[in-house]
mmCIF file of C-alpha atoms in Angstrom:
data_model
loop_
_atom_site.group_PDB
_atom_site.id
_atom_site.type_symbol
_atom_site.label_atom_id
_atom_site.label_comp_id
_atom_site.label_asym_id
_atom_site.label_seq_id
_atom_site.Cartn_x
_atom_site.Cartn_y
_atom_site.Cartn_z
ATOM 1 C CA MET A 53 -45.141 -87.481 -93.251
ATOM 2 C CA ARG A 54 -43.171 -86.670 -96.390
ATOM 3 C CA ILE A 55 -40.591 -83.950 -96.565
ATOM 4 C CA LEU A 56 -38.664 -82.770 -99.550
ATOM 5 C CA VAL A 57 -35.129 -81.545 -98.372
ATOM 6 C CA ASP A 58 -33.542 -78.635 -100.268
ATOM 7 C CA ASN A 59 -29.881 -79.006 -100.976
ATOM 8 C CA SER A 60 -29.142 -75.915 -98.945
ATOM 9 C CA VAL A 61 -29.968 -77.989 -95.889
ATOM 10 C CA ARG A 62 -28.251 -81.208 -96.900
ATOM 11 C CA GLY A 63 -25.018 -79.417 -97.832
ATOM 12 C CA GLN A 64 -24.953 -76.208 -95.848
ATOM 13 C CA CYS A 65 -26.220 -77.233 -92.450
ATOM 14 C CA ALA A 66 -26.226 -80.962 -91.996
ATOM 15 C CA LEU A 67 -22.479 -81.513 -91.615
ATOM 16 C CA THR A 68 -21.998 -81.514 -87.921
ATOM 17 C CA HIS A 69 -18.330 -82.872 -87.401
ATOM 18 C CA THR A 70 -15.085 -82.834 -89.436
ATOM 19 C CA ARG A 71 -12.016 -84.890 -89.136
ATOM 20 C CA THR A 72 -8.719 -82.950 -88.617
ATOM 21 C CA HIS A 73 -5.204 -83.062 -87.600
ATOM 22 C CA LEU A 74 -4.183 -82.166 -84.026
ATOM 23 C CA HIS A 75 -0.776 -80.946 -83.410
ATOM 24 C CA VAL A 76 0.235 -82.577 -80.074
ATOM 25 C CA SER A 77 3.471 -83.452 -78.306
ATOM 26 C CA SER A 78 3.745 -87.297 -78.529
ATOM 27 C CA SER A 79 6.448 -89.995 -78.585
ATOM 28 C CA TRP A 80 4.864 -91.228 -81.696
ATOM 29 C CA PRO A 81 5.895 -89.813 -85.124
ATOM 30 C CA GLY A 82 3.563 -87.653 -87.032
ATOM 31 C CA ASP A 83 0.375 -85.605 -85.966
ATOM 32 C CA GLU A 84 -2.694 -87.094 -84.197
ATOM 33 C CA GLU A 85 -6.010 -87.100 -85.993
ATOM 34 C CA THR A 86 -9.518 -86.788 -84.502
ATOM 35 C CA THR A 87 -12.979 -85.771 -85.256
ATOM 36 C CA ILE A 88 -14.218 -82.557 -83.750
ATOM 37 C CA PRO A 89 -17.520 -80.586 -83.822
ATOM 38 C CA LEU A 90 -17.702 -77.966 -86.387
ATOM 39 C CA VAL A 91 -17.790 -74.277 -85.075
ATOM 40 C CA ARG A 92 -20.112 -72.293 -87.499
ATOM 41 C CA ARG A 93 -21.305 -69.361 -85.504
ATOM 42 C CA GLY A 94 -18.359 -67.144 -86.553
ATOM 43 C CA VAL A 95 -19.216 -67.878 -90.274
ATOM 44 C CA ASN A 96 -23.052 -67.960 -90.338
ATOM 45 C CA PRO A 97 -24.844 -67.385 -87.029
ATOM 46 C CA ASP A 98 -28.026 -69.200 -88.627
ATOM 47 C CA VAL A 99 -26.269 -72.487 -89.536
ATOM 48 C CA THR A 100 -25.536 -73.786 -86.127
ATOM 49 C CA SER A 101 -29.171 -73.132 -85.014
ATOM 50 C CA HIS A 102 -30.382 -75.082 -87.986
ATOM 51 C CA THR A 103 -27.967 -77.897 -87.329
ATOM 52 C CA ASP A 104 -29.399 -78.217 -83.633
ATOM 53 C CA TRP A 105 -32.831 -79.074 -85.148
ATOM 54 C CA LEU A 106 -31.579 -81.367 -88.045
ATOM 55 C CA ILE A 107 -29.882 -84.000 -85.761
ATOM 56 C CA GLY A 108 -33.357 -84.694 -84.295
ATOM 57 C CA ILE A 109 -34.957 -84.760 -87.770
ATOM 58 C CA GLY A 110 -32.403 -87.071 -89.088
ATOM 59 C CA ALA A 111 -32.899 -89.383 -86.031
ATOM 60 C CA LEU A 112 -36.593 -89.552 -86.818
ATOM 61 C CA ALA A 113 -35.961 -90.524 -90.508
ATOM 62 C CA ARG A 114 -33.524 -93.138 -89.502
ATOM 63 C CA LYS A 115 -36.396 -94.724 -87.360
ATOM 64 C CA GLY A 116 -38.704 -94.613 -90.347
ATOM 65 C CA LEU A 117 -41.138 -92.070 -88.490
ATOM 66 C CA ILE A 118 -40.857 -89.514 -91.304
ATOM 67 C CA SER A 119 -40.004 -89.907 -95.012
ATOM 68 C CA LEU A 120 -37.284 -87.497 -96.484
ATOM 69 C CA TYR A 121 -37.257 -87.074 -100.321
ATOM 70 C CA GLU A 122 -35.031 -85.792 -102.934
ATOM 71 C CA SER A 123 -35.908 -85.266 -106.753
ATOM 72 C CA HIS A 124 -34.092 -85.694 -109.943
ATOM 73 C CA ALA A 125 -33.365 -81.981 -110.135
ATOM 74 C CA LEU A 126 -31.999 -81.890 -106.694
ATOM 75 C CA PHE A 127 -29.830 -84.853 -107.346
ATOM 76 C CA LEU A 128 -28.447 -83.263 -110.700
ATOM 77 C CA GLU A 129 -27.481 -80.141 -108.618
ATOM 78 C CA GLN A 130 -25.489 -82.442 -106.236
ATOM 79 C CA THR A 131 -23.349 -83.963 -109.040
ATOM 80 C CA TYR A 132 -21.580 -80.677 -110.049
ATOM 81 C CA GLN A 133 -20.650 -79.949 -106.255
ATOM 82 C CA LYS A 134 -18.272 -81.807 -104.154
ATOM 83 C CA SER A 135 -19.526 -85.262 -103.621
ATOM 84 C CA GLY A 136 -18.795 -85.572 -99.702
ATOM 85 C CA ARG A 137 -20.884 -82.456 -99.127
ATOM 86 C CA TYR A 138 -24.241 -84.410 -99.183
ATOM 87 C CA TYR A 139 -23.137 -87.647 -97.743
ATOM 88 C CA ARG A 140 -20.483 -88.128 -94.946
ATOM 89 C CA GLY A 141 -18.744 -84.762 -95.502
ATOM 90 C CA PRO A 142 -15.713 -83.616 -97.342
ATOM 91 C CA ARG A 143 -13.511 -86.216 -95.874
ATOM 92 C CA LEU A 144 -14.329 -89.869 -94.872
ATOM 93 C CA GLY A 145 -14.213 -89.371 -91.180
ATOM 94 C CA ASP A 146 -16.723 -86.679 -91.122
ATOM 95 C CA TYR A 147 -20.333 -86.832 -89.897
ATOM 96 C CA ASN A 148 -23.583 -85.638 -91.421
ATOM 97 C CA ALA A 149 -26.848 -85.378 -89.656
ATOM 98 C CA PHE A 150 -28.452 -87.359 -92.368
ATOM 99 C CA ASN A 151 -25.932 -90.188 -92.220
ATOM 100 C CA ASN A 152 -27.633 -93.565 -92.997
ATOM 101 C CA VAL A 153 -30.935 -91.868 -93.940
ATOM 102 C CA GLN A 154 -32.478 -93.511 -97.177
ATOM 103 C CA PHE A 155 -33.694 -90.564 -99.206
ATOM 104 C CA ARG A 156 -36.813 -91.528 -101.461
ATOM 105 C CA THR A 157 -36.999 -90.207 -104.882
ATOM 106 C CA LEU A 158 -39.853 -87.886 -105.654
ATOM 107 C CA ASP A 159 -40.131 -88.477 -109.393
ATOM 108 C CA SER A 160 -39.355 -91.306 -111.737
ATOM 109 C CA TYR A 161 -36.126 -90.538 -113.290
ATOM 110 C CA PRO A 162 -33.445 -92.876 -112.991
ATOM 111 C CA LYS A 163 -30.471 -92.066 -110.593
ATOM 112 C CA PRO A 164 -27.508 -94.381 -111.393
ATOM 113 C CA ASN A 165 -25.255 -95.041 -108.509
ATOM 114 C CA THR A 166 -22.547 -97.077 -110.133
ATOM 115 C CA PRO A 167 -20.470 -96.735 -113.416
ATOM 116 C CA PRO A 168 -21.868 -98.506 -116.303
ATOM 117 C CA SER A 169 -20.472 -101.842 -116.805
ATOM 118 C CA ASN A 170 -19.211 -101.152 -120.360
ATOM 119 C CA THR A 171 -17.000 -98.222 -119.350
ATOM 120 C CA THR A 172 -13.712 -97.800 -117.208
ATOM 121 C CA THR A 173 -13.799 -95.262 -114.571
ATOM 122 C CA VAL A 174 -10.905 -93.912 -112.365
ATOM 123 C CA LEU A 175 -11.487 -92.275 -109.029
ATOM 124 C CA LYS A 176 -9.849 -88.805 -109.256
ATOM 125 C CA SER A 177 -8.337 -89.047 -105.681
ATOM 126 C CA PHE A 178 -8.059 -91.763 -103.013
ATOM 127 C CA GLU A 179 -11.216 -91.091 -101.340
ATOM 128 C CA GLY A 180 -13.211 -88.863 -103.531
ATOM 129 C CA TRP A 181 -14.888 -86.918 -101.036
ATOM 130 C CA ASP A 182 -13.276 -83.605 -102.105
ATOM 131 C CA GLU A 183 -14.034 -84.111 -105.793
ATOM 132 C CA VAL A 184 -16.920 -83.005 -107.931
ATOM 133 C CA ASP A 185 -18.278 -86.179 -109.690
ATOM 134 C CA PRO A 186 -15.290 -88.205 -108.512
ATOM 135 C CA TYR A 187 -16.089 -91.208 -111.113
ATOM 136 C CA GLY A 188 -16.927 -88.920 -113.938
ATOM 137 C CA LEU A 189 -20.596 -90.414 -114.155
ATOM 138 C CA TYR A 190 -22.436 -87.177 -114.770
ATOM 139 C CA PRO A 191 -20.394 -84.917 -116.969
ATOM 140 C CA ASN A 192 -23.475 -83.272 -118.535
ATOM 141 C CA SER A 193 -25.654 -82.816 -115.486
ATOM 142 C CA ARG A 194 -25.618 -79.140 -115.392
ATOM 143 C CA THR A 195 -26.780 -78.953 -119.109
ATOM 144 C CA THR A 196 -29.413 -81.707 -118.630
ATOM 145 C CA LEU A 197 -30.766 -79.753 -115.705
ATOM 146 C CA ARG A 198 -30.845 -76.421 -117.579
ATOM 147 C CA LYS A 199 -32.647 -77.967 -120.520
ATOM 148 C CA GLY A 200 -35.200 -79.693 -118.261
ATOM 149 C CA LEU A 201 -36.035 -76.477 -116.558
ATOM 150 C CA LYS A 202 -36.482 -74.594 -119.878
ATOM 151 C CA ARG A 203 -38.834 -77.188 -121.212
ATOM 152 C CA ALA A 204 -40.867 -76.966 -117.944
ATOM 153 C CA LYS A 205 -41.316 -73.261 -118.227
ATOM 154 C CA SER A 206 -43.202 -73.814 -121.457
ATOM 155 C CA ARG A 207 -45.304 -76.657 -119.983
ATOM 156 C CA PHE A 208 -46.330 -75.502 -116.416
ATOM 157 C CA PRO A 209 -47.955 -71.931 -115.832
ATOM 158 C CA ARG A 210 -47.890 -72.620 -112.121
ATOM 159 C CA TYR A 211 -43.956 -73.208 -112.206
ATOM 160 C CA ARG A 212 -43.714 -69.777 -114.018
ATOM 161 C CA GLU A 213 -45.960 -68.123 -111.323
ATOM 162 C CA ILE A 214 -43.654 -69.371 -108.679
ATOM 163 C CA GLU A 215 -40.524 -68.236 -110.363
ATOM 164 C CA SER A 216 -42.009 -64.844 -110.976
ATOM 165 C CA VAL A 217 -42.559 -64.359 -107.347
ATOM 166 C CA LEU A 218 -38.918 -65.316 -106.518
ATOM 167 C CA GLN A 219 -37.994 -62.567 -109.037
ATOM 168 C CA GLY A 220 -35.637 -64.704 -111.000
ATOM 169 C CA LYS A 221 -33.487 -65.560 -108.003
ATOM 170 C CA SER A 222 -33.492 -69.258 -109.027
ATOM 171 C CA ASP A 223 -35.622 -71.196 -111.434
ATOM 172 C CA GLN A 224 -34.329 -74.359 -109.705
ATOM 173 C CA ASP A 225 -35.785 -73.242 -106.355
ATOM 174 C CA ALA A 226 -39.096 -72.570 -107.966
ATOM 175 C CA TRP A 227 -38.978 -75.983 -109.605
ATOM 176 C CA HIS A 228 -38.499 -77.633 -106.268
ATOM 177 C CA ILE A 229 -41.409 -75.820 -104.671
ATOM 178 C CA PHE A 230 -43.612 -76.622 -107.659
ATOM 179 C CA GLN A 231 -42.710 -80.281 -107.666
ATOM 180 C CA ALA A 232 -43.380 -80.539 -103.862
ATOM 181 C CA ASP A 233 -46.814 -78.947 -104.505
ATOM 182 C CA GLN A 234 -47.597 -81.139 -107.410
ATOM 183 C CA PHE A 235 -46.625 -84.364 -105.698
ATOM 184 C CA GLY A 236 -48.476 -83.717 -102.448
ATOM 185 C CA ILE A 237 -45.369 -83.384 -100.324
ATOM 186 C CA ASP A 238 -46.245 -82.223 -96.827
ATOM 187 C CA TYR A 239 -43.134 -80.036 -96.216
ATOM 188 C CA PHE A 240 -40.461 -78.493 -98.227
ATOM 189 C CA LEU A 241 -37.449 -78.000 -95.980
ATOM 190 C CA THR A 242 -35.040 -75.277 -96.783
ATOM 191 C CA VAL A 243 -32.880 -72.565 -95.106
ATOM 192 C CA ASP A 244 -33.192 -70.161 -97.867
ATOM 193 C CA ARG A 245 -34.260 -66.725 -96.312
ATOM 194 C CA GLU A 246 -36.026 -65.338 -99.316
ATOM 195 C CA ILE A 247 -38.111 -68.465 -100.023
ATOM 196 C CA LEU A 248 -38.915 -68.658 -96.224
ATOM 197 C CA GLU A 249 -39.981 -64.927 -96.317
ATOM 198 C CA LYS A 250 -42.088 -65.339 -99.477
ATOM 199 C CA ALA A 251 -43.851 -68.321 -97.831
ATOM 200 C CA ARG A 252 -44.512 -66.175 -94.629
ATOM 201 C CA GLN A 253 -46.001 -63.391 -96.716
ATOM 202 C CA ARG A 254 -48.184 -65.894 -98.670
ATOM 203 C CA LYS A 255 -47.849 -63.766 -101.646
ATOM 204 C CA GLY A 256 -49.166 -64.869 -105.096
ATOM 205 C CA PRO A 257 -48.877 -68.689 -105.593
ATOM 206 C CA PHE A 258 -47.297 -69.008 -102.131
ATOM 207 C CA GLY A 259 -50.765 -68.277 -100.641
ATOM 208 C CA ASN A 260 -52.393 -71.466 -101.859
ATOM 209 C CA LEU A 261 -49.651 -73.938 -101.822
ATOM 210 C CA GLY A 262 -50.543 -77.586 -100.599
ATOM 211 C CA THR A 263 -46.981 -77.885 -99.471
ATOM 212 C CA THR A 264 -45.721 -76.057 -96.293
ATOM 213 C CA ILE A 265 -42.306 -74.324 -96.666
ATOM 214 C CA VAL A 266 -40.351 -74.666 -93.384
ATOM 215 C CA SER A 267 -37.022 -73.959 -91.894
ATOM 216 C CA PRO A 268 -35.493 -76.837 -89.746
ATOM 217 C CA ALA A 269 -36.653 -75.079 -86.674
ATOM 218 C CA GLN A 270 -40.277 -74.716 -87.812
ATOM 219 C CA LEU A 271 -40.158 -78.348 -88.741
ATOM 220 C CA GLY A 272 -38.787 -79.389 -85.744
ATOM 221 C CA GLU A 273 -41.433 -77.674 -83.712
ATOM 222 C CA ALA A 274 -44.032 -79.157 -85.919
ATOM 223 C CA LEU A 275 -42.775 -82.541 -85.009
ATOM 224 C CA LYS A 276 -42.738 -81.614 -81.357
ATOM 225 C CA LEU A 277 -38.779 -82.002 -81.258
ATOM 226 C CA SER A 278 -36.367 -79.927 -79.215
ATOM 227 C CA PRO A 279 -33.113 -78.569 -80.511
ATOM 228 C CA LEU A 280 -30.077 -80.582 -79.444
ATOM 229 C CA VAL A 281 -28.246 -77.914 -77.203
ATOM 230 C CA GLY A 282 -26.513 -77.812 -74.008
ATOM 231 C CA GLU A 283 -25.698 -81.104 -72.360
ATOM 232 C CA ALA A 284 -27.583 -83.171 -74.939
ATOM 233 C CA ARG A 285 -25.452 -81.569 -77.773
ATOM 234 C CA ASN A 286 -22.359 -82.433 -75.534
ATOM 235 C CA GLN A 287 -23.333 -86.019 -75.472
ATOM 236 C CA TRP A 288 -23.885 -86.055 -79.056
ATOM 237 C CA ASN A 289 -20.519 -84.628 -79.752
ATOM 238 C CA TRP A 290 -18.726 -87.217 -77.465
ATOM 239 C CA ALA A 291 -20.505 -90.002 -79.206
ATOM 240 C CA ILE A 292 -19.366 -88.870 -82.639
ATOM 241 C CA THR A 293 -15.837 -88.131 -81.505
ATOM 242 C CA GLU A 294 -15.378 -91.559 -79.623
ATOM 243 C CA SER A 295 -16.675 -93.742 -82.405
ATOM 244 C CA PHE A 296 -14.322 -94.649 -85.143
ATOM 245 C CA LEU A 297 -17.243 -95.630 -87.277
ATOM 246 C CA ASN A 298 -18.770 -92.136 -86.624
ATOM 247 C CA ASP A 299 -22.046 -93.544 -85.513
ATOM 248 C CA PRO A 300 -23.299 -92.158 -82.210
ATOM 249 C CA TYR A 301 -25.732 -95.045 -81.625
ATOM 250 C CA ARG A 302 -22.815 -97.624 -81.933
ATOM 251 C CA ALA A 303 -20.661 -95.469 -79.530
ATOM 252 C CA ALA A 304 -23.460 -95.206 -76.921
ATOM 253 C CA ASP A 305 -24.098 -99.036 -77.315
ATOM 254 C CA ARG A 306 -20.412 -99.664 -76.712
ATOM 255 C CA ASP A 307 -20.207 -97.475 -73.625
ATOM 256 C CA ARG A 308 -23.148 -99.348 -72.011
ATOM 257 C CA ARG A 309 -21.466 -102.924 -72.696
ATOM 258 C CA GLU A 310 -18.181 -101.624 -71.054
#
């Protein structure tokens, strides 16, 4: 099963825990730091429910039972947002439901991960997680993406049809859907309400897409998963909090050994 994952899922919903300072009375100088679960319901009631499903989806991907994909356009979107948002989190001690998941690339565009050998780069901050493009590798990524989408509009009528149904909300979203359809992807995973509603209505080109547009809950149900809630979520939170490596599987193994 092949799934293209929208950045709204990877950046908005997949971060489950954050590292923070706790102000406690102690004989040791300074404050104590720990990892705590994020409480999102007060900000966006939908986000926590999505995360409850993403934890299981990420686990299946780590086991190689499903394949998660990104694209060149999705990658370029990430480069002009904070780097930690799509990986471990805004800080090094944070945890993301997709940690240690190897995303496959949908198209053939190169995606450099290291600075070119003939250049000198300087990390903007000590960790870089709070920085946009911390090594300065992609200074023109937004322009590159806009130019690519402009060329695509003149080449692909199907892409223009999808964009017209979205009523100009985002030509980037339309491109992700178009690519998923063209590459024979089984599911496009998103939390964008408007896209999910258009898919439900099956309006225009959304009525004959080869790709199924789903929310985390809809995908979880299709995979016969259950949301990680109640005691299961409490155990997950314990595992993340107890492991200094922020790896729940390592923490569970350690507990069994002890």
